[in-house]
Amino acid sequence: MGDIQFEIDGKTVTADQGMTVLEAAQKEGIYIPTLCHHEKLEPFGGCRLCIVEVEDRGWTKYVVSCVFPAANGIIVRTRSEKVDRLRKTIIELLMAHAPDAPDLLKLAREYGADPDRYERDPSFCIHCGLCVRYCAEVAGKHAVGFVDRGINKEISFVPEIAAKECNDCKECFPLCPTSYLQAAFVYTQALSFPDAVKTGQSAGK
Amino acid sequence: MEIEKIDQIIDRHNGEASNLLQIMLDIQKENNWLSKQALARVSEKLSVPLTRIQHIATFYKAFSLVPKGRHKVHICVGTACHVRGATRILDTVEDATGIKPGETDLDLKFSLETVNCLGCCALGPVMEVDGKVHGKMSPVKTARTLKIYE
Ligand code: SF4
Ligand code: FES
Ligand code: FES
């Protein structure tokens, strides 16, 4: 228990082997903003918002705390001029996709981010994977997944599974940091137009 | 594609989930595309969630989720081919097949794609059909070449 000792924002903290910096911070009540982290889910490192400064043997680097393992003797700074600047840009990038997300609007105010810095491409999904991972890891239904890649990446419900499972569950909806209407929308779309789902083969026989 | 054939491919890879990608590639190769039925079968036999298979199938360009033609036509629109008149070659193919890049005709005869440099610029403008390179193309030669394919 607590065999790792290091420092976060000047405070000495302990962590167990295998804990991430974020987990150690949360245990101590030290706040690091997150969007794709969920205590019931495996670390994902998708949103990058939890980025922190880590000083390790004289070297300073920037790491995402939700996947970075706690280590002896490191010095973590959850806020610094550079961390704030990085977070500001990350928020601005995410806001191009989800300009009206309440969580992001709040973060934007805190970090002085300009929601319109990047051209809007409101897909409403910031690829945090919470819905996808929750459905796979906790619900165990695998009804929703990602399709495509890069800027075209989207969530997609498998109509056959969704029709059976989702109505009684819908636990992923409120997890969405942008607004759970997004998952609800894609879900409805999958049920209403099962053939038009992006991966469904409308041309198939 | 019949279920038996898919099962054969899966068996060839010992039905192991770690061979998922190879199995998908083999189905793509034999069938020219991945049908939903095929993916569902793979998912069932390997016990890999369909969501995961869909993610992979849509991630890699090597996979197609719509039927592809028997012949794959690639028109090079790289710089060298472009200055040597690739546009006219592409126009000719579009006219002859009635399809645009990314499309497949109704008879499933041709699928058309453009590429950026096939690495044989000296032969430009270049058309590749099913991996065979046709160099120094002219509109007339292009139309004639396409007629060879059944
Ligand atoms: S729909 Fe929402 S919860 Fe799902 S991946 Fe996108 S942002 Fe995350
Ligand atoms: S919370 Fe760490 S990357 Fe999203
Ligand atoms: S540009 Fe066409 S082969 Fe290089």
PDB file of C-alpha atoms in Angstrom, chain A residues 142-149 158-160 199 201 204-205, chain B residues 33-37 49-51 54-55 58-59 61 65 108:
ATOM      1  CA  HIS A 142     -21.066  -3.961 -27.573  1.00  0.00           C
ATOM      2  CA  ALA A 143     -23.993  -2.146 -29.121  1.00  0.00           C
ATOM      3  CA  VAL A 144     -22.100   1.024 -29.977  1.00  0.00           C
ATOM      4  CA  GLY A 145     -18.661   1.331 -31.492  1.00  0.00           C
ATOM      5  CA  PHE A 146     -16.483   3.654 -33.482  1.00  0.00           C
ATOM      6  CA  VAL A 147     -16.321   3.581 -37.242  1.00  0.00           C
ATOM      7  CA  ASP A 148     -13.963   5.224 -39.702  1.00  0.00           C
ATOM      8  CA  ARG A 149     -10.903   7.159 -38.605  1.00  0.00           C
ATOM      9  CA  VAL A 158     -25.171  -1.955 -34.472  1.00  0.00           C
ATOM     10  CA  PRO A 159     -28.892  -1.906 -35.273  1.00  0.00           C
ATOM     11  CA  GLU A 160     -29.514  -5.570 -34.465  1.00  0.00           C
ATOM     12  CA  THR A 199     -21.192   0.583 -41.915  1.00  0.00           C
ATOM     13  CA  GLN A 201     -24.303  -2.138 -46.546  1.00  0.00           C
ATOM     14  CA  GLY A 204     -25.629  -5.278 -50.114  1.00  0.00           C
ATOM     15  CA  LYS A 205     -27.707  -8.257 -50.950  1.00  0.00           C
TER      16      LYS A 205
ATOM     17  CA  TRP B  33     -15.958  -6.798 -50.287  1.00  0.00           C
ATOM     18  CA  LEU B  34     -17.081  -7.481 -46.741  1.00  0.00           C
ATOM     19  CA  SER B  35     -20.794  -8.022 -46.450  1.00  0.00           C
ATOM     20  CA  LYS B  36     -22.577  -7.485 -43.195  1.00  0.00           C
ATOM     21  CA  GLN B  37     -23.466 -11.180 -43.145  1.00  0.00           C
ATOM     22  CA  PRO B  49     -17.783  -8.004 -30.919  1.00  0.00           C
ATOM     23  CA  LEU B  50     -19.187  -6.713 -34.193  1.00  0.00           C
ATOM     24  CA  THR B  51     -18.444  -3.158 -33.086  1.00  0.00           C
ATOM     25  CA  GLN B  54     -16.739  -2.672 -37.898  1.00  0.00           C
ATOM     26  CA  HIS B  55     -14.143  -0.316 -36.504  1.00  0.00           C
ATOM     27  CA  THR B  58     -13.881   1.056 -41.675  1.00  0.00           C
ATOM     28  CA  PHE B  59     -10.390   1.970 -40.507  1.00  0.00           C
ATOM     29  CA  LYS B  61      -8.675   1.359 -46.843  1.00  0.00           C
ATOM     30  CA  LEU B  65     -18.126  -2.477 -47.173  1.00  0.00           C
ATOM     31  CA  LEU B 108     -19.970  -5.012 -60.815  1.00  0.00           C
TER      32      LEU B 108
END
